[in-house]
Amino acid sequence: MQKANGLDRTLTANERPANILKNYLEQMGYKPEDNITLQGREDNSYLCKFSLFKAAIPRVSPNIEVEVTSFQLVDLRARKLQAVPVFLYAHANKIASLNMSKNPGLNFPADFVQLCGNLRELRLSTCQFSRFPTSIQYLPMLNLLDLSGNDIKQMRHAPLDKLDRLTTLMLRNNRLVDLPDSLARLRSLRVLNVSNNNLPAFPQVVTRILSLEELDISLNRIPSIPDAISALSNIIRLNFMGNALTGNLPNGFGSLAKLEELDVRQNKLQDFGIVSELAGLKLLYTETNMVTRAHMNLSCAVSVSLRSNKLTQCQLTNPARTLVFLDLSRNQLTELPSDTFLNLPMLEQLILDSNHIVTIPQSIGNLKNLKSLSCANNILSLIPIELARLEQLTMLDLHSNNLKMLPPEIWLMPKLAVLNLSSNLLE
């Protein structure tokens, strides 16, 4: 019996525990050069555990039928089911939402599926499917399909073209190396999540899903994004976190007029300049890249994080004056332009920690709505008196600097509740 993720199942006759453990280690990020064979000798019970028992039929709660209180919304998660319970067949046509996730080894037969004429949402995550369940093709009314957390490697022959009403497809945490061309036939698909798979390149078929509004392709091995991404004219949210992106974002990004949220954290990008052309961008996450200069016009941005890059220069403009959160911490900034804060009247939280900043611009006094300012672990020797004009400021963190004195006006700030000046040179 295998136990993993809080679930247990009986192995079939042709399954090999060593191969299963090897697959888990690979999913965790181990590579052949890490000598997986030796890793397998260690205590890996945090991933999975194998136990030897006498053969027996898996026990299912005898009250399972009583526990189903609604045949419209059926939730049978983690019930150690190997097959669809017989009593569901009589009510199959009533089911609108079915969740049978966390039932490892589940058999999802076509004869049951063909009775589910009104099924709109189907969740089969963490069932250890190694292939796309072909029986799903008999669900023409399906809107949402969740196959996350399985062991699916390829979907070349998946009959996705039969699911023409599908709007949401969740395939995260599988072992996919490519996506099938049949995805392009899903004319209603709005949400696609293929995060944490083994995709070695950006799947070209994605650029042909013109209805797409949300794409999560994070935690793969994608080295670049094609210019053809410009075809996704309806895209609102894009997540490329944790890939192998290098260089610049493609010019095709400039055509994504509806894009509101972009996440490119944990890559090796060197330039984000093209985001200045994204007039509708509100949320930008760029932590842990290799950008040295950022000159961006963020028309209506609300939250921007440039944390943990290699910035030596930063110039941001926000014509719509909508920016509320700005994080420039863990970079290599020595100074900020004197006019940095002149046109950011809505800013509420500013983080400048762990740079080499010597002084804060006097324009800081223009941030009338600022509530939290952190400029810790820099080399500040003084702070501008204009800081005392921030009447909404409640938290000021200036620890680990070279401050020798403070403007006395600081003590008159009406809402200041937290002040951290530790590890300075105050006299």
Coordinates of C-alpha atoms in Angstrom, one line a residue:
M1 CA 0.0 0.0 0.0
Q2 CA 1.2 3.5 -0.9
K3 CA 0.6 6.5 1.4
A4 CA 1.2 10.0 0.0
N5 CA -0.4 13.4 0.4
G6 CA -2.4 12.1 3.3
L7 CA -4.0 9.4 1.1
D8 CA -3.4 5.7 0.7
R9 CA -4.1 3.2 -2.1
T10 CA -3.3 -0.4 -2.9
L11 CA -0.7 -0.9 -5.7
T12 CA -1.6 -2.9 -8.7
A13 CA 0.4 -6.1 -9.6
N14 CA 2.6 -4.3 -12.2
E15 CA 3.5 -1.3 -10.2
R16 CA 7.0 -1.0 -8.7
P17 CA 7.5 1.1 -5.5
A18 CA 11.1 2.1 -6.5
N19 CA 9.8 3.6 -9.8
I20 CA 7.0 5.4 -8.0
L21 CA 9.5 7.0 -5.5
K22 CA 11.8 7.9 -8.4
N23 CA 8.9 9.7 -10.1
Y24 CA 8.2 11.6 -6.9
L25 CA 11.8 12.7 -6.5
E26 CA 11.9 13.9 -10.1
Q27 CA 8.7 15.9 -9.5
M28 CA 10.5 17.5 -6.5
G29 CA 13.2 18.7 -8.8
Y30 CA 15.9 16.0 -8.6
K31 CA 17.8 15.3 -11.8
P32 CA 19.9 12.3 -12.9
E33 CA 23.1 14.1 -11.9
D34 CA 21.8 14.3 -8.3
N35 CA 22.2 10.5 -8.1
I36 CA 18.5 9.7 -7.5
T37 CA 19.4 6.0 -6.7
L38 CA 21.3 7.1 -3.6
Q39 CA 18.5 9.6 -2.7
G40 CA 16.1 6.7 -2.7
R41 CA 18.0 5.1 0.2
E42 CA 17.2 8.1 2.4
D43 CA 14.1 8.6 4.5
N44 CA 11.6 10.0 2.0
S45 CA 8.5 9.4 4.0
Y46 CA 7.7 13.1 3.6
L47 CA 7.0 12.3 0.0
C48 CA 5.4 8.8 0.2
K49 CA 5.5 5.7 2.3
F50 CA 5.0 2.0 1.4
S51 CA 3.5 -0.5 3.8
L52 CA 2.9 -4.2 3.4
F53 CA -0.6 -5.6 4.3
K54 CA -2.6 -8.6 3.6
A55 CA -4.6 -8.3 0.4
A56 CA -8.1 -7.0 1.2
I57 CA -10.8 -5.0 -0.5
P58 CA -10.5 -1.3 0.3
R59 CA -13.0 -0.3 3.0
V60 CA -15.6 2.3 2.1
S61 CA -17.9 4.0 4.6
P62 CA -21.2 2.1 4.6
N63 CA -23.0 5.4 5.2
I64 CA -21.6 7.0 2.0
E65 CA -25.0 7.2 0.4
V66 CA -26.5 8.8 3.5
E67 CA -23.6 11.3 3.6
V68 CA -24.5 12.6 0.1
T69 CA -27.1 15.3 1.0
S70 CA -27.5 16.7 -2.5
F71 CA -27.4 15.0 -5.8
Q72 CA -26.9 18.3 -7.6
L73 CA -23.6 19.0 -5.8
V74 CA -21.8 15.7 -5.0
D75 CA -18.6 15.8 -3.0
L76 CA -16.9 12.4 -2.6
R77 CA -13.3 13.5 -2.0
A78 CA -10.8 11.2 -0.2
R79 CA -13.2 8.3 0.3
K80 CA -10.8 5.5 -0.9
L81 CA -13.1 4.9 -3.8
Q82 CA -11.8 2.6 -6.6
A83 CA -15.0 3.0 -8.6
V84 CA -18.1 5.2 -8.9
P85 CA -20.5 4.2 -6.1
V86 CA -23.5 2.2 -7.6
F87 CA -26.1 4.4 -6.0
L88 CA -24.9 7.4 -8.0
Y89 CA -26.0 5.8 -11.3
A90 CA -29.6 6.3 -10.5
H91 CA -29.1 10.0 -9.9
A92 CA -26.5 10.7 -12.5
N93 CA -28.7 13.0 -14.6
K94 CA -29.2 15.3 -11.6
I95 CA -25.5 15.9 -10.9
A96 CA -24.3 19.4 -11.8
S97 CA -21.0 19.3 -9.9
L98 CA -19.0 16.2 -9.0
N99 CA -15.9 16.1 -6.9
M100 CA -14.1 12.7 -6.7
S101 CA -10.6 14.1 -6.1
K102 CA -8.1 12.4 -3.8
N103 CA -9.3 8.9 -4.6
P104 CA -6.1 7.2 -5.9
G105 CA -6.7 4.4 -8.4
L106 CA -10.2 5.6 -9.3
N107 CA -11.9 4.1 -12.3
F108 CA -14.1 6.7 -14.0
P109 CA -16.2 4.6 -16.5
A110 CA -17.9 5.7 -19.7
D111 CA -21.2 4.0 -18.8
F112 CA -21.6 6.3 -15.8
V113 CA -20.3 9.4 -17.6
Q114 CA -22.9 9.0 -20.4
L115 CA -25.7 9.2 -17.8
C116 CA -24.4 12.6 -16.5
G117 CA -26.1 14.7 -19.1
N118 CA -26.2 17.9 -16.9
L119 CA -22.8 17.7 -15.4
R120 CA -21.1 21.2 -15.5
E121 CA -18.1 20.8 -13.1
L122 CA -15.9 17.8 -12.7
R123 CA -13.0 17.6 -10.3
L124 CA -10.7 14.5 -10.4
S125 CA -7.5 15.9 -8.9
T126 CA -4.9 13.7 -7.1
C127 CA -6.4 10.4 -8.4
Q128 CA -3.0 9.3 -9.9
F129 CA -4.3 9.1 -13.5
S130 CA -1.4 8.5 -15.9
R131 CA -3.5 9.3 -18.9
F132 CA -6.3 11.7 -19.7
P133 CA -9.6 9.8 -18.9
T134 CA -11.2 9.4 -22.3
S135 CA -14.6 8.9 -20.8
I136 CA -14.7 12.6 -20.1
Q137 CA -15.5 13.2 -23.8
Y138 CA -19.1 12.2 -23.1
L139 CA -19.7 15.3 -21.1
P140 CA -20.7 17.9 -23.7
M141 CA -22.2 20.3 -21.1
L142 CA -18.9 20.5 -19.0
N143 CA -17.7 23.9 -18.1
L144 CA -15.0 23.1 -15.6
L145 CA -12.5 20.2 -15.6
D146 CA -9.8 19.8 -12.9
L147 CA -7.2 17.0 -13.4
S148 CA -4.5 18.6 -11.2
G149 CA -2.1 16.6 -9.2
N150 CA -2.1 13.5 -11.4
D151 CA 0.7 11.8 -13.3
I152 CA -0.4 12.7 -16.9
K153 CA 2.7 13.0 -19.2
Q154 CA 1.0 13.7 -22.5
M155 CA -2.4 14.5 -23.9
R156 CA -1.8 14.0 -27.6
H157 CA -4.9 11.8 -28.0
A158 CA -7.1 13.5 -25.5
P159 CA -10.6 14.1 -27.0
L160 CA -10.7 17.8 -25.9
D161 CA -12.5 18.8 -29.1
K162 CA -15.7 17.2 -27.7
L163 CA -15.7 19.6 -24.8
D164 CA -16.7 22.7 -26.7
R165 CA -18.4 24.4 -23.7
L166 CA -15.3 24.1 -21.4
T167 CA -14.4 27.4 -19.9
T168 CA -11.9 26.3 -17.2
L169 CA -9.2 23.6 -17.5
M170 CA -6.9 22.8 -14.5
L171 CA -3.9 20.6 -15.3
R172 CA -1.4 21.9 -12.7
N173 CA 1.0 19.5 -10.9
N174 CA 1.2 16.8 -13.6
R175 CA 4.1 15.7 -15.8
L176 CA 3.1 17.2 -19.1
V177 CA 5.9 17.8 -21.7
D178 CA 3.5 19.3 -24.3
L179 CA -0.1 20.3 -24.9
P180 CA -2.3 18.9 -27.7
D181 CA -3.4 20.8 -30.8
S182 CA -7.0 20.0 -29.8
L183 CA -6.8 22.7 -27.2
A184 CA -7.2 25.3 -29.9
R185 CA -10.7 23.9 -30.6
L186 CA -11.9 24.9 -27.2
R187 CA -13.6 28.2 -28.4
S188 CA -15.0 29.0 -24.9
L189 CA -11.9 28.3 -22.8
R190 CA -11.1 31.3 -20.6
V191 CA -8.9 29.8 -17.8
L192 CA -6.0 27.4 -18.4
N193 CA -3.6 26.3 -15.6
V194 CA -0.7 24.1 -16.5
S195 CA 1.7 25.2 -13.7
N196 CA 4.3 22.8 -12.2
N197 CA 4.7 20.5 -15.2
N198 CA 7.7 19.6 -17.4
L199 CA 7.0 21.9 -20.3
P200 CA 10.4 22.6 -22.0
A201 CA 9.0 25.4 -24.3
F202 CA 6.0 27.6 -24.6
P203 CA 3.3 25.5 -26.2
Q204 CA 2.4 27.2 -29.5
V205 CA -1.1 25.9 -29.4
V206 CA -1.8 28.3 -26.5
T207 CA -1.5 31.3 -28.8
R208 CA -4.4 29.9 -30.8
I209 CA -6.8 29.9 -27.8
L210 CA -8.2 33.3 -28.6
S211 CA -10.8 33.3 -25.9
L212 CA -8.2 32.8 -23.1
E213 CA -8.4 35.3 -20.2
E214 CA -6.2 33.6 -17.6
L215 CA -3.0 31.6 -18.2
D216 CA -0.9 30.1 -15.5
I217 CA 2.2 28.4 -17.0
S218 CA 4.4 28.9 -13.9
L219 CA 7.0 26.4 -12.6
N220 CA 7.9 24.8 -15.9
R221 CA 11.2 25.0 -17.9
I222 CA 10.2 27.6 -20.5
P223 CA 13.2 29.7 -21.8
S224 CA 11.3 32.2 -23.9
I225 CA 7.9 33.6 -24.9
P226 CA 7.0 33.9 -28.6
D227 CA 5.9 37.1 -30.2
A228 CA 2.8 35.2 -31.2
I229 CA 1.5 35.8 -27.6
S230 CA 0.1 39.0 -29.0
A231 CA -2.8 36.9 -30.4
L232 CA -4.2 36.6 -26.9
S233 CA -6.1 39.8 -27.2
N234 CA -8.5 38.9 -24.3
I235 CA -5.9 37.8 -21.8
I236 CA -6.2 39.5 -18.3
R237 CA -3.9 37.5 -16.1
L238 CA -0.5 35.9 -17.1
N239 CA 1.7 33.9 -14.7
F240 CA 5.2 32.9 -15.9
M241 CA 6.8 32.6 -12.4
G242 CA 9.6 30.1 -11.9
N243 CA 10.6 29.3 -15.5
A244 CA 13.9 29.9 -17.3
L245 CA 13.1 33.1 -19.1
T246 CA 16.1 35.2 -20.1
G247 CA 16.7 38.5 -21.9
N248 CA 13.7 40.7 -22.6
L249 CA 10.0 40.2 -22.7
P250 CA 8.9 39.9 -26.4
N251 CA 7.5 42.9 -28.3
G252 CA 4.2 41.0 -28.6
F253 CA 3.4 41.8 -25.0
G254 CA 2.7 45.4 -26.1
S255 CA -0.4 44.2 -27.9
L256 CA -2.0 42.7 -24.8
A257 CA -4.4 45.7 -24.2
K258 CA -6.5 43.9 -21.6
L259 CA -3.7 42.5 -19.5
E260 CA -4.2 43.5 -15.8
E261 CA -1.9 41.1 -13.9
L262 CA 1.6 39.9 -14.9
D263 CA 3.8 37.6 -12.8
V264 CA 7.4 36.9 -14.0
R265 CA 9.0 36.2 -10.7
Q266 CA 12.0 33.9 -10.3
N267 CA 13.3 34.0 -13.9
K268 CA 16.5 35.6 -15.4
L269 CA 14.9 38.5 -17.3
Q270 CA 17.1 41.6 -17.9
D271 CA 14.5 44.1 -19.2
F272 CA 10.8 44.8 -18.5
G273 CA 10.6 47.9 -20.6
I274 CA 7.8 46.6 -22.8
V275 CA 5.4 46.7 -19.9
S276 CA 5.2 50.5 -20.4
E277 CA 3.0 49.7 -23.3
L278 CA 0.5 47.8 -21.2
A279 CA -2.0 50.6 -20.6
G280 CA -4.3 48.4 -18.4
L281 CA -1.7 46.8 -16.2
K282 CA -2.6 46.9 -12.5
L283 CA -0.5 44.3 -10.8
L284 CA 3.2 43.6 -11.7
Y285 CA 5.4 41.0 -9.9
T286 CA 9.0 40.8 -11.0
E287 CA 10.9 39.5 -8.0
T288 CA 14.2 37.7 -8.4
N289 CA 15.3 38.5 -11.9
M290 CA 18.4 40.3 -13.3
V291 CA 17.1 43.7 -14.3
T292 CA 19.7 46.5 -13.7
R293 CA 17.7 49.5 -14.9
A294 CA 13.9 50.1 -14.8
H295 CA 12.4 53.0 -16.6
M296 CA 8.7 52.3 -16.8
N297 CA 5.6 54.2 -17.4
L298 CA 2.9 52.3 -15.5
S299 CA -0.3 54.0 -16.5
C300 CA -2.7 52.7 -14.0
A301 CA -0.7 50.3 -11.9
V302 CA -1.9 49.6 -8.3
S303 CA 0.8 47.2 -7.0
V304 CA 4.4 46.9 -8.3
S305 CA 7.2 44.7 -6.9
L306 CA 10.7 44.9 -8.3
R307 CA 12.2 43.2 -5.3
S308 CA 15.4 41.1 -5.5
N309 CA 16.7 42.3 -8.9
K310 CA 20.0 44.1 -9.6
L311 CA 18.6 47.6 -10.0
T312 CA 21.0 50.5 -10.0
Q313 CA 18.5 52.9 -11.6
C314 CA 14.8 53.1 -11.2
Q315 CA 12.4 55.7 -12.7
L316 CA 8.7 55.0 -12.5
T317 CA 5.9 57.2 -13.7
N318 CA 2.2 56.6 -12.9
P319 CA 0.1 59.1 -14.9
A320 CA -3.2 57.8 -13.5
R321 CA -1.9 58.2 -10.0
T322 CA -3.2 54.8 -8.9
L323 CA -0.1 53.2 -7.4
V324 CA -0.7 52.0 -3.8
F325 CA 2.1 49.5 -3.2
L326 CA 5.8 49.7 -4.3
D327 CA 8.6 47.3 -3.4
L328 CA 12.2 48.2 -4.5
S329 CA 13.9 46.2 -1.8
R330 CA 17.0 43.9 -2.2
N331 CA 18.5 45.7 -5.1
Q332 CA 21.6 47.8 -5.6
L333 CA 20.1 51.3 -5.6
T334 CA 22.3 54.1 -4.2
E335 CA 19.8 56.9 -4.8
L336 CA 16.4 57.6 -6.1
P337 CA 15.7 60.5 -8.6
S338 CA 14.6 63.7 -6.8
D339 CA 11.2 63.7 -8.5
T340 CA 10.5 60.0 -7.7
F341 CA 7.6 60.7 -5.4
L342 CA 6.1 63.8 -7.0
N343 CA 3.2 62.0 -8.8
L344 CA 2.4 59.1 -6.5
P345 CA -0.3 60.6 -4.3
M346 CA -2.1 57.3 -3.6
L347 CA 0.9 55.3 -2.4
E348 CA 0.3 53.6 0.9
Q349 CA 3.2 51.2 1.3
L350 CA 6.8 51.8 0.2
I351 CA 9.6 49.2 0.8
L352 CA 13.3 50.2 0.1
D353 CA 15.1 47.7 2.3
S354 CA 18.5 46.2 1.6
N355 CA 19.9 48.6 -0.9
H356 CA 22.8 51.1 -0.7
I357 CA 20.6 54.2 -0.3
V358 CA 22.4 57.2 1.2
T359 CA 19.5 59.6 1.4
I360 CA 15.7 59.7 0.8
P361 CA 14.5 62.4 -1.7
Q362 CA 12.7 65.4 -0.3
S363 CA 9.8 64.6 -2.6
I364 CA 8.9 61.9 0.0
G365 CA 6.8 64.6 1.6
N366 CA 4.3 64.5 -1.3
L367 CA 3.1 61.0 -0.3
K368 CA 0.1 62.2 1.7
N369 CA -1.5 58.8 1.9
L370 CA 1.7 56.8 2.9
K371 CA 1.0 54.5 5.8
S372 CA 4.1 52.3 5.9
L373 CA 7.7 53.2 5.0
S374 CA 10.5 50.7 5.4
C375 CA 14.1 51.7 4.5
A376 CA 16.0 49.3 6.7
N377 CA 19.5 47.9 6.0
N378 CA 20.8 50.8 3.9
I379 CA 23.4 53.5 4.6
L380 CA 21.2 56.5 5.5
S381 CA 23.1 59.1 7.4
L382 CA 20.1 61.5 7.7
I383 CA 16.4 61.6 6.8
P384 CA 14.7 64.6 5.3
I385 CA 12.5 66.8 7.5
E386 CA 9.8 66.5 4.8
L387 CA 9.2 63.0 6.2
A388 CA 7.4 64.6 9.2
R389 CA 4.7 65.9 6.8
L390 CA 3.4 62.4 6.3
E391 CA 0.3 62.6 8.5
Q392 CA -1.0 59.2 7.6
L393 CA 2.2 57.3 8.4
T394 CA 1.7 54.6 11.0
M395 CA 4.9 52.5 10.6
L396 CA 8.5 53.7 10.0
D397 CA 11.3 51.2 9.9
L398 CA 14.8 52.6 9.5
H399 CA 16.8 50.0 11.4
S400 CA 20.4 49.1 10.4
N401 CA 21.5 52.4 8.9
N402 CA 24.0 55.1 9.8
L403 CA 21.6 57.6 11.4
K404 CA 23.1 59.8 14.1
M405 CA 20.1 62.0 14.7
L406 CA 16.5 62.5 13.8
P407 CA 14.5 65.7 13.0
P408 CA 12.6 66.5 16.2
E409 CA 9.4 66.9 14.1
I410 CA 9.3 63.1 13.8
W411 CA 7.9 62.9 17.4
L412 CA 5.0 65.1 16.4
M413 CA 3.7 62.8 13.6
P414 CA 0.0 62.2 14.6
K415 CA -0.5 58.6 13.6
L416 CA 3.0 57.1 13.9
A417 CA 2.6 54.0 16.0
V418 CA 5.7 51.8 15.1
L419 CA 9.2 53.3 14.9
N420 CA 12.2 51.0 14.5
L421 CA 15.6 52.7 14.8
S422 CA 17.7 49.8 16.1
S423 CA 21.2 49.2 14.9
N424 CA 22.0 52.9 14.1
L425 CA 24.5 55.4 15.5
L426 CA 22.0 57.6 17.4
E427 CA 23.6 59.8 20.0

